[in-house]
Amino acid sequence: MELTIYLAGEIHSNWREEIKEKAKSLDLPLKFVGPMENHDRSDMIGEEILGEQPDKIFRDEAASSINNLRTQVLMQKSDIVVALFGKEYKQWNTAMDASAAVTLGKPLILVRPKELHHPLKELSRKANVTVENVDQVVKVLSYIFEDK
Amino acid sequence: MELTIYLAGEIHSNWREEIKEKAKSLDLPLKFVGPMENHDRSDMIGEEILGEQPDKIFRDEAASSINNLRTQVLMQKSDIVVALFGKEYKQWNTAMDASAAVTLGKPLILVRPKELHHPLKELSRKANVTVENVDQVVKVLSYIFEDK
Amino acid sequence: MELTIYLAGEIHSNWREEIKEKAKSLDLPLKFVGPMENHDRSDMIGEEILGEQPDKIFRDEAASSINNLRTQVLMQKSDIVVALFGKEYKQWNTAMDASAAVTLGKPLILVRPKELHHPLKELSRKANVTVENVDQVVKVLSYIFEDK
Amino acid sequence: MELTIYLAGEIHSNWREEIKEKAKSLDLPLKFVGPMENHDRSDMIGEEILGEQPDKIFRDEAASSINNLRTQVLMQKSDIVVALFGKEYKQWNTAMDASAAVTLGKPLILVRPKELHHPLKELSRKANVTVENVDQVVKVLSYIFEDK
Amino acid sequence: MELTIYLAGEIHSNWREEIKEKAKSLDLPLKFVGPMENHDRSDMIGEEILGEQPDKIFRDEAASSINNLRTQVLMQKSDIVVALFGKEYKQWNTAMDASAAVTLGKPLILVRPKELHHPLKELSRKANVTVENVDQVVKVLSYIFEDK
Amino acid sequence: MELTIYLAGEIHSNWREEIKEKAKSLDLPLKFVGPMENHDRSDMIGEEILGEQPDKIFRDEAASSINNLRTQVLMQKSDIVVALFGKEYKQWNTAMDASAAVTLGKPLILVRPKELHHPLKELSRKANVTVENVDQVVKVLSYIFEDK
Amino acid sequence: MELTIYLAGEIHSNWREEIKEKAKSLDLPLKFVGPMENHDRSDMIGEEILGEQPDKIFRDEAASSINNLRTQVLMQKSDIVVALFGKEYKQWNTAMDASAAVTLGKPLILVRPKELHHPLKELSRKANVTVENVDQVVKVLSYIFEDK
Amino acid sequence: MELTIYLAGEIHSNWREEIKEKAKSLDLPLKFVGPMENHDRSDMIGEEILGEQPDKIFRDEAASSINNLRTQVLMQKSDIVVALFGKEYKQWNTAMDASAAVTLGKPLILVRPKELHHPLKELSRKANVTVENVDQVVKVLSYIFEDK
């Protein structure tokens, strides 16, 4: 049984690579999907495909239409969603993805530094598990496959 | 036909009162519900009902369990969700509520100052309408009842 | 038992008034809802609420965001959807509303002049009943309340 | 991860072939399905299987029953729906398919020439992305698989 | 709390009246709905509204389109479905209604004479309760409202 | 793309074999599933697994519990349901299966001899297609895979 | 806004009366529903309506078919489910009702004495809130209606 | 066609091994999944991954968050749920899993010693089949694949 994991959250650090490597070193039957991690490409994809837009807001609107489609397709293919919040960015789209997952009945693992607990308390209560780092994410994923 | 509107979002300003008053002055058949607006009471409700908790994180966990129940009950009773984002707070729970609404098939009106467009672009694309102030919210709600 | 009927379709003729009057003369316990019937107001509502838009396409986009919200709210409140197609207009939004109704499990009555049968054949097969005029719509609605 | 794409829309031009070829030349892991593209066969399939029908309307009814079954089966197998509108035909069935897709939670890419924007504005707002040609469709599909 | 009960099944006996009277004599807060009980009107409603049909099969098709719409509307308004099978008629539509109710999550009470047990065994296992007469139906309905 | 077809209906004739052979001779990528076709085994499976039952009715109850489980599992795995009605048997369970399929959104092909049209008219209107023999079933299934 | 609360759990103590009285003394707009609280009547209802059964197991089967119908009807009418576990009884049906509520998206308040935490830990994690007494239940319900 | 079976229930006996061996000896195309069967590991997994917790209750809470995630993932992958109740343990989580399965539309086989019939009567009526031992479970599973 192979599981597909959607990795939602910030694209400014290499946390996805860490999870993939750890999972691989443990031979876990996991496939990972997620958003476009190249920030510039993610922001420019709207204009690149749809042409120049009237202003920055419409450029964002165009980009997010394509990024949302990607997220919707890949999340529907996933068995578990991992959502990571970092200290620097607002990441309302991560909260949006995490909440969509829970509402669709997809299990959610929330990752956040301890100091972000207060603003994330409601989402934390909706998540299946809340952890503080990617090591713990891999331990949770690994546990699903353990026999004894 | 009366509609029930859930007002999600920051509880540090009086935007809910403004909407209610404008709706009342237009005689719109609207009922408004929303989260506990008393910030302290919202944060302390967990310990008040469940007793003292081991630390701040568990206190938050306890409080959000009860606040999430309130939100779930009232949002299920609602026909439309309005989600307002202000400049100061992280409000990941507002993004969570807005996304839950969209995923459940409830129409969503997003309110945010123009300068927040970039971090809210994905949520904005999922909303039915994105506006910048509560006047516009009331105009959208009023339009639903207009005949000619 | 009162039923709410959503009247989807062209806003250039007075077919909705005809249905309402016939239903009233038969004392049927029906409430009717539907789109904004003032064509200009419907087209301009986006700019009126959201402000001037960069061009005609964005103006349309803005207007339809608000019109779609109205449709979504009122259709969710409805027990039956009536969708009328006339000879002159493309009315892809009417086909969109009709298909949304069927997919949501809402009964659909399709109204179209006989000569439109060929392009509407797929939608006709999905509808519960296809009729040619509003008299027939009222007869179908009336039949639901007949005892013997 | 292979995705299945349902290509809804007019069957009088070779746009489906174009998309398939471009996808193939990019080695995208896509499988394409869609309606019967032989117009005569599509129109006659009802009488061919069910026997002669009383008149043109019943012949259409018979054909569309079988075409709708095909669409329902293949769309349920699909991850994304692409709906193309051309200038000449009414294609209410394309609007029907597109709306069914959105209502079922399937991502929708709308393709239409710019001049059709006004009659398609409501459907455009419901689509994930609206583009003007098949090159853009392939770019959107390709973007889902891009890593960096 | 008032409950609405859909009474599916044969229209050749007066079992519905019996249930209504017994429920009334017990002051149960129940509202009853069901199919057109005038057999001729039920069979002719298609031609009456849609005009003469090519043959008996198309006449039946037309009638059942309108009867199915009535059933769909009223069953969606109901909290419980009662389905009665008698000895004489095939009543496949009663089995259809009963199965639709169960699949939609609506509680089902099946009524059938003992000697029909064998052909109804699968449906009986899907029903919440299987009884043999309308007295028992009323007792089951009454039990829902009993306090002690 | 392989499709799985559930063949509901009478188990007293060899219609399933006919369909399987015709599908095989056409190389259609179809997998067929269905109920236990050994009538005695189907009727006795309850007592065989659960032990002797108090009387015939409880024996039937026990058997149908296991047959219903089989149907539920296999129908959930299916893309299309074919339901065949013959002249001799009541087959309320076939109507039950057919209605469950439609309610779950699974496409339904109804097979019945012409003379059964009247008692099956409501189910026929809910089916995607109604045919009279298994040759027509195979033609409909084959059409789904036709390219041109 | 009135809310309906389903009170699941043991029927051997008077905890339901306590909740109702406290809610009444606070003027909370709540309506309470629940299972038959007369234990003997609950156990005998099957034989009373369906007649004598072959043995104790079939008597239980008959009774639970009618009790399950009552629960299903009343829980579907409810906005919140409260499930109380006491120290003495196995109450697997209470766990069944609580889990059905959560799976259906209904908010769940779990009540249990502290010493039952270990066997109830999985259900407790699925509940919105876990409390230890009925006073706390009423406080949670009351909080939903508080304004400031 | 391979089926996946979730084996819910007590982890103190080796009933899962028995089922797996019997299924293997019959060459049934079945894959089995289930909870962590190492009791200590199951109870300690919360602290192991999330760190030391304030007390026993929070330790349980932490463990069950991870065990519930495992159950949710694996049950969503399953076609059938088998739930076994033994004489010694309270196993409210087994009742929770069984009820979640039924509510999600997944077929349920209940296994319990005869003497537990009374406390399990409501769940038994919701299950597809209730048996007394694992031999019977394997016979039911085997029957799904029998041809004649």
Short mmCIF file of C-alpha atoms in Angstrom, two decimals, chain A residues 40-143:
data_model
loop_
_atom_site.label_atom_id
_atom_site.label_comp_id
_atom_site.label_asym_id
_atom_site.label_seq_id
_atom_site.Cartn_x
_atom_site.Cartn_y
_atom_site.Cartn_z
CA ASP A 40 9.16 33.50 -8.84
CA ARG A 41 7.67 30.94 -11.17
CA SER A 42 4.70 30.55 -8.82
CA ASP A 43 4.09 34.30 -8.79
CA MET A 44 4.58 34.76 -12.54
CA ILE A 45 2.72 31.72 -13.85
CA GLY A 46 -0.46 33.71 -14.38
CA GLU A 47 1.06 36.26 -16.68
CA GLU A 48 3.23 33.67 -18.36
CA ILE A 49 0.22 31.66 -19.49
CA LEU A 50 -2.58 34.23 -19.60
CA GLY A 51 -0.59 37.26 -20.76
CA GLU A 52 0.11 40.61 -19.16
CA GLN A 53 -2.42 41.71 -16.55
CA PRO A 54 -3.64 45.27 -15.76
CA ASP A 55 -1.88 45.56 -12.39
CA LYS A 56 -0.27 43.64 -9.53
CA ILE A 57 -3.57 42.55 -8.08
CA PHE A 58 -4.78 41.04 -11.33
CA ARG A 59 -1.37 39.44 -11.80
CA ASP A 60 -1.78 37.77 -8.42
CA GLU A 61 -5.33 36.77 -9.27
CA ALA A 62 -4.13 35.12 -12.49
CA ALA A 63 -1.29 33.29 -10.79
CA SER A 64 -3.38 32.02 -7.94
CA SER A 65 -6.03 30.66 -10.32
CA ILE A 66 -3.42 28.31 -11.76
CA ASN A 67 -1.79 27.53 -8.43
CA ASN A 68 -5.17 26.74 -6.88
CA LEU A 69 -5.93 24.35 -9.74
CA ARG A 70 -2.64 22.56 -9.15
CA THR A 71 -3.36 22.30 -5.42
CA GLN A 72 -6.88 21.02 -5.99
CA VAL A 73 -5.76 18.31 -8.41
CA LEU A 74 -2.88 17.09 -6.26
CA MET A 75 -4.70 17.28 -2.94
CA GLN A 76 -7.55 15.19 -4.33
CA LYS A 77 -4.95 12.55 -5.19
CA SER A 78 -3.53 12.59 -1.66
CA ASP A 79 -4.21 10.44 1.39
CA ILE A 80 -2.69 12.76 3.99
CA VAL A 81 -1.93 16.49 4.07
CA VAL A 82 1.04 17.91 5.95
CA ALA A 83 0.85 21.68 6.52
CA LEU A 84 3.94 23.53 7.75
CA PHE A 85 3.90 27.06 9.16
CA GLY A 86 7.11 29.03 9.56
CA LYS A 87 7.79 32.15 11.58
CA GLU A 88 8.15 34.68 8.85
CA TYR A 89 5.28 34.51 6.45
CA LYS A 90 1.55 35.01 6.75
CA GLN A 91 0.77 31.82 4.79
CA TRP A 92 -2.96 32.22 4.79
CA ASN A 93 -2.97 29.88 1.81
CA THR A 94 -1.44 27.16 4.00
CA ALA A 95 -4.26 27.58 6.51
CA MET A 96 -6.69 27.48 3.57
CA ASP A 97 -5.20 24.22 2.27
CA ALA A 98 -5.13 22.66 5.73
CA SER A 99 -8.74 23.55 6.41
CA ALA A 100 -9.85 22.29 3.00
CA ALA A 101 -8.14 18.99 3.78
CA VAL A 102 -9.88 18.57 7.12
CA THR A 103 -13.25 19.54 5.66
CA LEU A 104 -12.80 16.97 2.87
CA GLY A 105 -12.07 14.27 5.46
CA LYS A 106 -8.35 14.06 4.70
CA PRO A 107 -6.09 13.50 7.73
CA LEU A 108 -3.96 16.56 8.57
CA ILE A 109 -0.57 16.80 10.25
CA LEU A 110 0.24 20.35 11.33
CA VAL A 111 3.87 21.46 11.73
CA ARG A 112 4.67 24.71 13.52
CA PRO A 113 7.32 26.10 15.86
CA LYS A 114 6.09 26.15 19.46
CA GLU A 115 5.95 29.94 19.56
CA LEU A 116 3.25 29.99 16.89
CA HIS A 117 0.88 28.02 19.03
CA HIS A 118 -1.44 30.86 19.97
CA PRO A 119 -2.40 32.06 16.47
CA LEU A 120 -2.64 28.46 15.25
CA LYS A 121 -4.64 27.07 18.18
CA GLU A 122 -7.93 26.65 16.29
CA LEU A 123 -6.27 24.92 13.35
CA SER A 124 -4.26 22.77 15.73
CA ARG A 125 -7.46 21.47 17.33
CA LYS A 126 -8.80 20.54 13.89
CA ALA A 127 -5.61 18.75 12.85
CA ASN A 128 -5.14 15.07 13.64
CA VAL A 129 -1.69 15.73 15.06
CA THR A 130 0.37 18.87 15.65
CA VAL A 131 4.15 18.56 15.67
CA GLU A 132 7.11 20.93 15.76
CA ASN A 133 9.50 19.57 13.16
CA VAL A 134 9.83 17.38 10.12
CA ASP A 135 11.44 14.53 12.04
CA GLN A 136 8.20 14.10 13.91
CA VAL A 137 6.26 14.20 10.64
CA VAL A 138 8.27 11.28 9.33
CA LYS A 139 7.82 9.36 12.57
CA VAL A 140 4.06 9.77 12.33
CA LEU A 141 4.04 8.66 8.69
CA SER A 142 6.29 5.73 9.47
CA TYR A 143 4.03 4.59 12.31
#
